[in-house]
PDB file of C-alpha atoms in Angstrom:
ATOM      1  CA  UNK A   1     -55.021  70.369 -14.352  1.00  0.00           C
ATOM      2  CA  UNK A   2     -52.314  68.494 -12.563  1.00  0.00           C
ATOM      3  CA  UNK A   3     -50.107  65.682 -13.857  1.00  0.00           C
ATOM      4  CA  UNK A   4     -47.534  64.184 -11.855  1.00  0.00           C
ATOM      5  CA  UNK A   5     -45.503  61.211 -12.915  1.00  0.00           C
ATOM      6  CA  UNK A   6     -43.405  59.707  -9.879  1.00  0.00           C
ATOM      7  CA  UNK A   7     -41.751  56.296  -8.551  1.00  0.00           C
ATOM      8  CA  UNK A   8     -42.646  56.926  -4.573  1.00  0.00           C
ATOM      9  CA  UNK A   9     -46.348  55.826  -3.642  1.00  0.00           C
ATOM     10  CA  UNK A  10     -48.889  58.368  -3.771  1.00  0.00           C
ATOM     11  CA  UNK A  11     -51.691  58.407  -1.134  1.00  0.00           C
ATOM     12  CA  UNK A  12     -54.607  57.793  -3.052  1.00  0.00           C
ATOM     13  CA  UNK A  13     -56.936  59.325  -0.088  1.00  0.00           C
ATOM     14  CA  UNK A  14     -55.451  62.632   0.250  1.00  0.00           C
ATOM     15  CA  UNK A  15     -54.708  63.191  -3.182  1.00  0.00           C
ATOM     16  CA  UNK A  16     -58.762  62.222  -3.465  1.00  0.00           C
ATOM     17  CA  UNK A  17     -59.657  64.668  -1.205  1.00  0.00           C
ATOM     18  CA  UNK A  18     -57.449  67.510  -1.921  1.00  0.00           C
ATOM     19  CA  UNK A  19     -58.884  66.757  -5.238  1.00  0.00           C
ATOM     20  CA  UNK A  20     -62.430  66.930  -4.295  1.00  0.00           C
ATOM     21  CA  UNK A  21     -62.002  69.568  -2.074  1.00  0.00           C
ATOM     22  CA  UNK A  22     -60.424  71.971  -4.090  1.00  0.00           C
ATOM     23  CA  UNK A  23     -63.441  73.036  -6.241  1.00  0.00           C
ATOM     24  CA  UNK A  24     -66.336  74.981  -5.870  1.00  0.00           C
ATOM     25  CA  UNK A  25     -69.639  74.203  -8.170  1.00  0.00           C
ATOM     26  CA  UNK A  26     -68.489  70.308  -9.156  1.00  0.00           C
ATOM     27  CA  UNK A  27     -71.714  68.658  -8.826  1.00  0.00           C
ATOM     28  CA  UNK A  28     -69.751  65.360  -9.675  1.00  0.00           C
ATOM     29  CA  UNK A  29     -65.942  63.860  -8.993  1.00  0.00           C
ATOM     30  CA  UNK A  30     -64.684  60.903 -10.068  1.00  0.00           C
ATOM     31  CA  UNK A  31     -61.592  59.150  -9.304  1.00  0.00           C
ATOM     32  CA  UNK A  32     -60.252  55.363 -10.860  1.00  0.00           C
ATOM     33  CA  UNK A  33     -57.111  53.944  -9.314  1.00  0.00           C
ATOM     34  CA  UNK A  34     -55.335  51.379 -11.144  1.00  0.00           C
ATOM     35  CA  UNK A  35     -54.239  48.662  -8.732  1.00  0.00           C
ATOM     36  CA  UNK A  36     -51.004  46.222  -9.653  1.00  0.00           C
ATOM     37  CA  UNK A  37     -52.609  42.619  -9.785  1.00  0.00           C
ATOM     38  CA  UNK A  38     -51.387  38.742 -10.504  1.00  0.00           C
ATOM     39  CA  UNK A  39     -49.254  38.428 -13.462  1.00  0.00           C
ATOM     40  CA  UNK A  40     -52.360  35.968 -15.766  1.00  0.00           C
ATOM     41  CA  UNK A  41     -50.380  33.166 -15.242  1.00  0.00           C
ATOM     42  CA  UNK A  42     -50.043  33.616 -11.599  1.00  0.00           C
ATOM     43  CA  UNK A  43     -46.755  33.632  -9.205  1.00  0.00           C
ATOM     44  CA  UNK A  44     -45.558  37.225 -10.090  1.00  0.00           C
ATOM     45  CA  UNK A  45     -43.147  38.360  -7.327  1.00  0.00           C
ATOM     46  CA  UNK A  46     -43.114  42.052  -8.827  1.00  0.00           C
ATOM     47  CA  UNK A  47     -43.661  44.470 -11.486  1.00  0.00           C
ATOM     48  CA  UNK A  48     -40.906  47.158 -13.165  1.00  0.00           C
ATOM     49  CA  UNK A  49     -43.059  50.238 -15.228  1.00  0.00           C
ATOM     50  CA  UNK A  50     -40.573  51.503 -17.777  1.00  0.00           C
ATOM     51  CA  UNK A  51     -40.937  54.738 -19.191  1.00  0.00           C
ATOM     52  CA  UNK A  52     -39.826  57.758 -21.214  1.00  0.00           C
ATOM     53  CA  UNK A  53     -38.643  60.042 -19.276  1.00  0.00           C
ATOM     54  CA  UNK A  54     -38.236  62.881 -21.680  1.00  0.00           C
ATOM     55  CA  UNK A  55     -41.646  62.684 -23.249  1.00  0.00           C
ATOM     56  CA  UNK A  56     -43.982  60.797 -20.180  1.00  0.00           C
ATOM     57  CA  UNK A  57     -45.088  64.218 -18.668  1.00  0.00           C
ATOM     58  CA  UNK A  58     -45.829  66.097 -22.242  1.00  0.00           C
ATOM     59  CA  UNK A  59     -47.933  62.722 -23.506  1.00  0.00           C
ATOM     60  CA  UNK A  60     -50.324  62.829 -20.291  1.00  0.00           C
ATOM     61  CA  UNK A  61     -50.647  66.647 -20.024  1.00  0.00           C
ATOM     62  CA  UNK A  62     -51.752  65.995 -24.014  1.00  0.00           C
ATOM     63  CA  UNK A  63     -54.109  63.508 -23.424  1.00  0.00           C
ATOM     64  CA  UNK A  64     -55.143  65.596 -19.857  1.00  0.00           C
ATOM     65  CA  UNK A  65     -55.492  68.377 -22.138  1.00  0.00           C
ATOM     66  CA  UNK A  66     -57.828  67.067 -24.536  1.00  0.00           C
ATOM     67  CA  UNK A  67     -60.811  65.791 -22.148  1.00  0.00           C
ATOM     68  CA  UNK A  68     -60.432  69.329 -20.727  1.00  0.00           C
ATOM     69  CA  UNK A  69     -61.295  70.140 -24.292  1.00  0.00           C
ATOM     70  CA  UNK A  70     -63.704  67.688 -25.104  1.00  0.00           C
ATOM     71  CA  UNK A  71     -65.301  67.614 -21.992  1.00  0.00           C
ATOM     72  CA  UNK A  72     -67.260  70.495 -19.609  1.00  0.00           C
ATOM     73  CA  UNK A  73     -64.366  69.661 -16.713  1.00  0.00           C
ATOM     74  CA  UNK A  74     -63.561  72.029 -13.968  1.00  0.00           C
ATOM     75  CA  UNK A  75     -60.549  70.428 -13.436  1.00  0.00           C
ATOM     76  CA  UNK A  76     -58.194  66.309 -13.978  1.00  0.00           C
ATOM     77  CA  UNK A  77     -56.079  65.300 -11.848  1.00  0.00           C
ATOM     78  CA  UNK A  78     -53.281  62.121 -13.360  1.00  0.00           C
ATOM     79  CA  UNK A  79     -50.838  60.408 -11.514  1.00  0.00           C
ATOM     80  CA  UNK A  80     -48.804  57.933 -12.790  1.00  0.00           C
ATOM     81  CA  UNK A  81     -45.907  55.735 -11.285  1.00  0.00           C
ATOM     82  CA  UNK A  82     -43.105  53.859 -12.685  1.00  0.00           C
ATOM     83  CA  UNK A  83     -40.528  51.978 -11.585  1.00  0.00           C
ATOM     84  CA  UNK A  84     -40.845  48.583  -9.196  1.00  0.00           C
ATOM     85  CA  UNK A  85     -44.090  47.741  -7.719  1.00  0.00           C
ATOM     86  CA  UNK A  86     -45.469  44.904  -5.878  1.00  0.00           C
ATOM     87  CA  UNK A  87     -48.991  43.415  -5.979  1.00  0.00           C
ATOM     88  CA  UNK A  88     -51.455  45.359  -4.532  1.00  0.00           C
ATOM     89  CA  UNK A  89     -49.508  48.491  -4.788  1.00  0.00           C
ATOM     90  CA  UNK A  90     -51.519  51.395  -6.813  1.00  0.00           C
ATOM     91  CA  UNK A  91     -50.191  52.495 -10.080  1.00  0.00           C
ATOM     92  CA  UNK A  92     -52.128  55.703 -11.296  1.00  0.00           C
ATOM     93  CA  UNK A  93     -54.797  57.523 -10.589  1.00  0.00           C
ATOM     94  CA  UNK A  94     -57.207  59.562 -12.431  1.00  0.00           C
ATOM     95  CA  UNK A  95     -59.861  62.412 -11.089  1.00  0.00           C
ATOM     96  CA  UNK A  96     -62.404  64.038 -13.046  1.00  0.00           C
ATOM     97  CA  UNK A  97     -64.316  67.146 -11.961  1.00  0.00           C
ATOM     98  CA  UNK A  98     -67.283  68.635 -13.501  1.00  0.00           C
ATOM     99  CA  UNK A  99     -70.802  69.977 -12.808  1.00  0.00           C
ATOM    100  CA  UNK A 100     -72.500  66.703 -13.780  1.00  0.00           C
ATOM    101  CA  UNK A 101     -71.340  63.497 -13.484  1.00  0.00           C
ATOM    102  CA  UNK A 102     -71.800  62.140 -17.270  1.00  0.00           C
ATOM    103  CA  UNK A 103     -69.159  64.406 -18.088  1.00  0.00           C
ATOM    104  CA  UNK A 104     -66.795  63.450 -14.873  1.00  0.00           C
ATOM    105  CA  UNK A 105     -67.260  58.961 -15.977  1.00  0.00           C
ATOM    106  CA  UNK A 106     -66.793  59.438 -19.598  1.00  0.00           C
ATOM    107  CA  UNK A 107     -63.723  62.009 -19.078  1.00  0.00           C
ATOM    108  CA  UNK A 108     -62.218  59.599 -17.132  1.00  0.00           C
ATOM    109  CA  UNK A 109     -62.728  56.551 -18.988  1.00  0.00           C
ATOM    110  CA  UNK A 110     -61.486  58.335 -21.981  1.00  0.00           C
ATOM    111  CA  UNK A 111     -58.132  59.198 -19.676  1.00  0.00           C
ATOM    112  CA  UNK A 112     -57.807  55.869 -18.596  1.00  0.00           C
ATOM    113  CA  UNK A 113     -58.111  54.781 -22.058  1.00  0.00           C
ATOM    114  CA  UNK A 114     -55.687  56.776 -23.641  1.00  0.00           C
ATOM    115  CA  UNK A 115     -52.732  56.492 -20.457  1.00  0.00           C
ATOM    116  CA  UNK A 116     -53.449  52.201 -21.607  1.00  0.00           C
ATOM    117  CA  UNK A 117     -51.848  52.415 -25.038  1.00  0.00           C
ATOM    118  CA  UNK A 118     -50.819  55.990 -25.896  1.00  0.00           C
ATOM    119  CA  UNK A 119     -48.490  56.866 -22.879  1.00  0.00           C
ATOM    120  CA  UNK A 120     -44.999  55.850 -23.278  1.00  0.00           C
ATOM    121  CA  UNK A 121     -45.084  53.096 -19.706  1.00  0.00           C
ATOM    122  CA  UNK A 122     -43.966  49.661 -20.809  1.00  0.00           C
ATOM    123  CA  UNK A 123     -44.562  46.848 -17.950  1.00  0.00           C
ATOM    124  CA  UNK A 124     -42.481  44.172 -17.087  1.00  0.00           C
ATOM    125  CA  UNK A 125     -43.822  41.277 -14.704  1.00  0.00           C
ATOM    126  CA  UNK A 126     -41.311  39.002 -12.700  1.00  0.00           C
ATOM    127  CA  UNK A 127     -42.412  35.521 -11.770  1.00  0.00           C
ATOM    128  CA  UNK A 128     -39.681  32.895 -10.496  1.00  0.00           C
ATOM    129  CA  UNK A 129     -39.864  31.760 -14.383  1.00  0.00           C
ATOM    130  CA  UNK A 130     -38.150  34.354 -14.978  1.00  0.00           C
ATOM    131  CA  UNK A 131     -39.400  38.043 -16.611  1.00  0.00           C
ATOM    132  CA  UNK A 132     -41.798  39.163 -19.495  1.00  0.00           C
ATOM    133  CA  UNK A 133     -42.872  41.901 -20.697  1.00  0.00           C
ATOM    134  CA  UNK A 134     -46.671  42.625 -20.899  1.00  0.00           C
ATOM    135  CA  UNK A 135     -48.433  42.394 -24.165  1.00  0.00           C
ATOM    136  CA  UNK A 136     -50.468  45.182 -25.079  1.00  0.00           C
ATOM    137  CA  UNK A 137     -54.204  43.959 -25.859  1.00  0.00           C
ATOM    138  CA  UNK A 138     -55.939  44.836 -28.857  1.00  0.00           C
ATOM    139  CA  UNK A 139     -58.929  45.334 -27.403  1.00  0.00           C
ATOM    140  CA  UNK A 140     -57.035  48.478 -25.740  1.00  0.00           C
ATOM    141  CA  UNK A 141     -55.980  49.750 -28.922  1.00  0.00           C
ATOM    142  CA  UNK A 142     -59.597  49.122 -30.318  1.00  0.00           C
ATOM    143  CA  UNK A 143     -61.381  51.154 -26.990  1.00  0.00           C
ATOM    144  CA  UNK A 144     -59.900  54.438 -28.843  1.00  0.00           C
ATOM    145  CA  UNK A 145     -61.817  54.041 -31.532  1.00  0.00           C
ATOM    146  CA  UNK A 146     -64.938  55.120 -29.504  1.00  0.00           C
ATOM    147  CA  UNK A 147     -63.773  58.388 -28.808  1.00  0.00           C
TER     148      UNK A 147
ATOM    149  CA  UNK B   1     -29.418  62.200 -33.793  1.00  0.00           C
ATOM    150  CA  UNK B   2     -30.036  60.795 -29.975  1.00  0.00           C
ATOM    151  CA  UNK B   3     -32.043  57.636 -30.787  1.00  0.00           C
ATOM    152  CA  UNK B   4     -33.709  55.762 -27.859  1.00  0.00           C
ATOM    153  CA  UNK B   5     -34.372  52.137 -27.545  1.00  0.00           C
ATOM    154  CA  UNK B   6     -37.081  51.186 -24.552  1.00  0.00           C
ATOM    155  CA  UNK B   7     -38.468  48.041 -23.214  1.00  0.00           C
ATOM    156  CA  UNK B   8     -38.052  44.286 -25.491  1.00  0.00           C
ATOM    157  CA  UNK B   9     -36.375  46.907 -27.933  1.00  0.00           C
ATOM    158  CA  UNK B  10     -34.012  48.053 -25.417  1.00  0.00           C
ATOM    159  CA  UNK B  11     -32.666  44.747 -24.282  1.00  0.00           C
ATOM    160  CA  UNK B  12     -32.597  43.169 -27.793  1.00  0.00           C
ATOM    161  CA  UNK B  13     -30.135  46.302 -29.185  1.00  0.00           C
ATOM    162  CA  UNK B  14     -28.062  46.379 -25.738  1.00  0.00           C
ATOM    163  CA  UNK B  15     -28.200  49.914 -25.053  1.00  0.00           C
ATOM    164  CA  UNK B  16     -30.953  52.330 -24.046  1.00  0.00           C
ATOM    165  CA  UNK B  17     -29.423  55.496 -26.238  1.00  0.00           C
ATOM    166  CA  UNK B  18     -26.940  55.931 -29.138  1.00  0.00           C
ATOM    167  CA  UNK B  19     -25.581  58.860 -31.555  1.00  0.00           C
ATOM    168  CA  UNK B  20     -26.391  58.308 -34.670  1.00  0.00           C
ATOM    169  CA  UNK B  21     -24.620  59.835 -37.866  1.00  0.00           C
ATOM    170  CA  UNK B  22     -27.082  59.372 -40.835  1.00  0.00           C
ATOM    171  CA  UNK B  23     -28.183  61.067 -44.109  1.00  0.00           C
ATOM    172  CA  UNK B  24     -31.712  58.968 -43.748  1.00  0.00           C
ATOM    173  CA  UNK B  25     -34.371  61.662 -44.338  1.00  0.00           C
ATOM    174  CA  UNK B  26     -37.222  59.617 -43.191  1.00  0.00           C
ATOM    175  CA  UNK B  27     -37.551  57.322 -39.893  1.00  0.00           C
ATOM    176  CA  UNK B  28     -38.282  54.056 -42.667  1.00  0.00           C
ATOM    177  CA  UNK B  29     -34.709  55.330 -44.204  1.00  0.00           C
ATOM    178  CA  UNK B  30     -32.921  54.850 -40.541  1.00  0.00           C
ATOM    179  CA  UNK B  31     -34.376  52.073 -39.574  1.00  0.00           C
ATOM    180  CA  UNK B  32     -33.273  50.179 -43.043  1.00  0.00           C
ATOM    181  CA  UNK B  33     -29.788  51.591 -42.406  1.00  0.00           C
ATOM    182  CA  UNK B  34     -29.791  50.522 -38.609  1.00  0.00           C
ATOM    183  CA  UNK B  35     -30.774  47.197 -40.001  1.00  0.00           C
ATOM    184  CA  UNK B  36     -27.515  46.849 -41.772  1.00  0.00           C
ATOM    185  CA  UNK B  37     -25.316  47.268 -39.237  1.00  0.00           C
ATOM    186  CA  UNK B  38     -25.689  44.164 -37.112  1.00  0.00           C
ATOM    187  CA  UNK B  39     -28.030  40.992 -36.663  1.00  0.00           C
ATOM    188  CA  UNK B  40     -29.179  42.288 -33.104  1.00  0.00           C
ATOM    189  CA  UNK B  41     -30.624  45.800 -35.515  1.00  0.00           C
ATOM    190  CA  UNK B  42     -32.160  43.292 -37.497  1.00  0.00           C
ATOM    191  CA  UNK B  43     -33.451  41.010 -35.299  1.00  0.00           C
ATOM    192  CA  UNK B  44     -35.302  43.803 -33.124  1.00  0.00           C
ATOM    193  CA  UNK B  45     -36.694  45.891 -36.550  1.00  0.00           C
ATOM    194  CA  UNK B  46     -37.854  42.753 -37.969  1.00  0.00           C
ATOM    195  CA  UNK B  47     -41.910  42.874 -37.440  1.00  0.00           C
ATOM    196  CA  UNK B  48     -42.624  46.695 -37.606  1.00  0.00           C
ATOM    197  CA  UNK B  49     -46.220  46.038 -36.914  1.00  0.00           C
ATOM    198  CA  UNK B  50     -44.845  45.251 -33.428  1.00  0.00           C
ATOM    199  CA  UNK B  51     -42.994  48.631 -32.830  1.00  0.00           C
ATOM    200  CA  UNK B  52     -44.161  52.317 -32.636  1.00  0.00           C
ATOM    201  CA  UNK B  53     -41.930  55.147 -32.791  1.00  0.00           C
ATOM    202  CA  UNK B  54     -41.390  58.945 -31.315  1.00  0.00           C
ATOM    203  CA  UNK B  55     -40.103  61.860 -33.118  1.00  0.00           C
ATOM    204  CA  UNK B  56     -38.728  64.545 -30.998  1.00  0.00           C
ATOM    205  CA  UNK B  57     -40.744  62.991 -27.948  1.00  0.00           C
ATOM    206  CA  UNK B  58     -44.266  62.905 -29.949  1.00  0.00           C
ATOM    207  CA  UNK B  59     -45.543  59.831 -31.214  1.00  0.00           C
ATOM    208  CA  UNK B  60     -45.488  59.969 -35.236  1.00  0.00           C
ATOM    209  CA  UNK B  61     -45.422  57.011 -38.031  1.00  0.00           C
ATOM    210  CA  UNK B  62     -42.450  55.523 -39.836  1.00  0.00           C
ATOM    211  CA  UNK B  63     -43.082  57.449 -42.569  1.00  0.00           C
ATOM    212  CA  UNK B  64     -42.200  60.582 -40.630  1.00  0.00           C
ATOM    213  CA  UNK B  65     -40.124  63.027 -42.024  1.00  0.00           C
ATOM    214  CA  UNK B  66     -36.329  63.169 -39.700  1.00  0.00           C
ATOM    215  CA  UNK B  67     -35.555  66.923 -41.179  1.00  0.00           C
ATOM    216  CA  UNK B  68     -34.208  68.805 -38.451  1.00  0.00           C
ATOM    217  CA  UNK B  69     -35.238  66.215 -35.662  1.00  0.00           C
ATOM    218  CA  UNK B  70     -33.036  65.955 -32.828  1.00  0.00           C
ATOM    219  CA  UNK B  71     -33.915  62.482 -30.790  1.00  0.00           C
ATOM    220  CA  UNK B  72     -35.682  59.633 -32.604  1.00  0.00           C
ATOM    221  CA  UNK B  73     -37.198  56.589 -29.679  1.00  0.00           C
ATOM    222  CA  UNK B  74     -38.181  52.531 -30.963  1.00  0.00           C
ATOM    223  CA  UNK B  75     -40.510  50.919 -28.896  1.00  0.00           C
ATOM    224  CA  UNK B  76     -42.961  48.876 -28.017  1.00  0.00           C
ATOM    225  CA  UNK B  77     -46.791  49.590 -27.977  1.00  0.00           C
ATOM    226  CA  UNK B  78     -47.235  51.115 -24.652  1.00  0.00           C
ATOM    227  CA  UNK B  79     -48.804  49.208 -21.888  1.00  0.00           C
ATOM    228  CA  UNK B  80     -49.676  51.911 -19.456  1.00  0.00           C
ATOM    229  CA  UNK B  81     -52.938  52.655 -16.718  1.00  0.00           C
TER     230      UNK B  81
END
């Protein structure tokens, strides 16, 4: 299990295949990358990801902890970014490894689920109307319920 | 106590950490006594439905005991992924 929460750009190949190439007997990896778009009303110029320094690492090793648990995983890799980013520019990552790939998908959408509304990352989108912070949804909050 | 202010929380209070000297026993208590201090206290603990809150870096509720916690955070609900 790695986590890894940086500002610098992380190279979303080569952490891929390092990933992937790392294990022996993973019938199945999966990787999501979450890409920074358009703020919905258009125009953004940039994003700032907020976060809690002291408690960012121990929430995502938690929640990386518990799909180990949950799920038959040989290993998860997170990274997550904060500070400014531009459109385009990747935010996190997830990778999932496991002998079949049912468990690899729903590990990871159960990550990606839980880094959405229970890691402490706050966004903040820039447009030349000035700055606002990003809403959470509460159909987030709701996808938790599944698990 | 440390207690930590992030985000819309942050830049309503003015300042992203404080010390705070308090007898409250329970995060509800504290925030009621922040409350009294000054309008911008008021203004960003007004709608508690809108705020979550860490104890000692975990997330707990406002009903959370603050017996022998060091560092209480207010914020936001998290927008991460």
């Amino acid at each position: 299990m790695r986590v890894v929460v940086q500002e610098e750009p992380f190279d979303f190949g080569r952490e891929a295949q390092d990933f992937a190439s790392g294990h022996s007997n993973m019938g199945a990896i999966v990787t999501f990358t979450g890409v920074v778009r358009d703020a919905d009303k258009g125009g953004m110029d940039r994003m700032v990801i907020e976060h809690y320094p002291g408690m960012t690492q121990k929430a995502l090793e938690k929640i990386a902890a518990e799909a180990v648990s949950r799920w038959d995983l040989g290993d998860v890799l997170v990274i997550h970014r904060h500070g400014e980013l531009r459109q385009g520019d990747m935010i996190m990552m997830v990778a999932t490894a496991s002998r079949h790939r049912v468990n690899a998908f729903e590990a990871a959408e159960y990550l990606m689920d839980y880094l959405k509304s229970r890691a402490p990352f706050w966004k903040k989108e820039y447009t030349a109307d000035g700055a606002e912070w990003v809403a959470a949804k509460d159909e987030d909050e709701d996808a938790l319920s599944r698990w | 106590m440390d207690v930590l202010y992030f985000a819309w929380v942050r830049e309503r209070i003015g300042i992203p950490k404080e010390k705070v000297e308090t007898s409250a026993t329970t995060v509800m208590q504290l925030v009621e006594e922040l409350k009294t201090r000054e309008e911008r206290y008021e203004v960003a603990f007004s709608d508690l439905s809108a705020l979550r809150v860490a104890v000692d870096q975990e997330l707990t509720d406002f009903d959370a005991s603050l017996d022998g916690v060091r560092e209480v955070a207010f914020f936001p609900p998290m927008t991460g992924g």
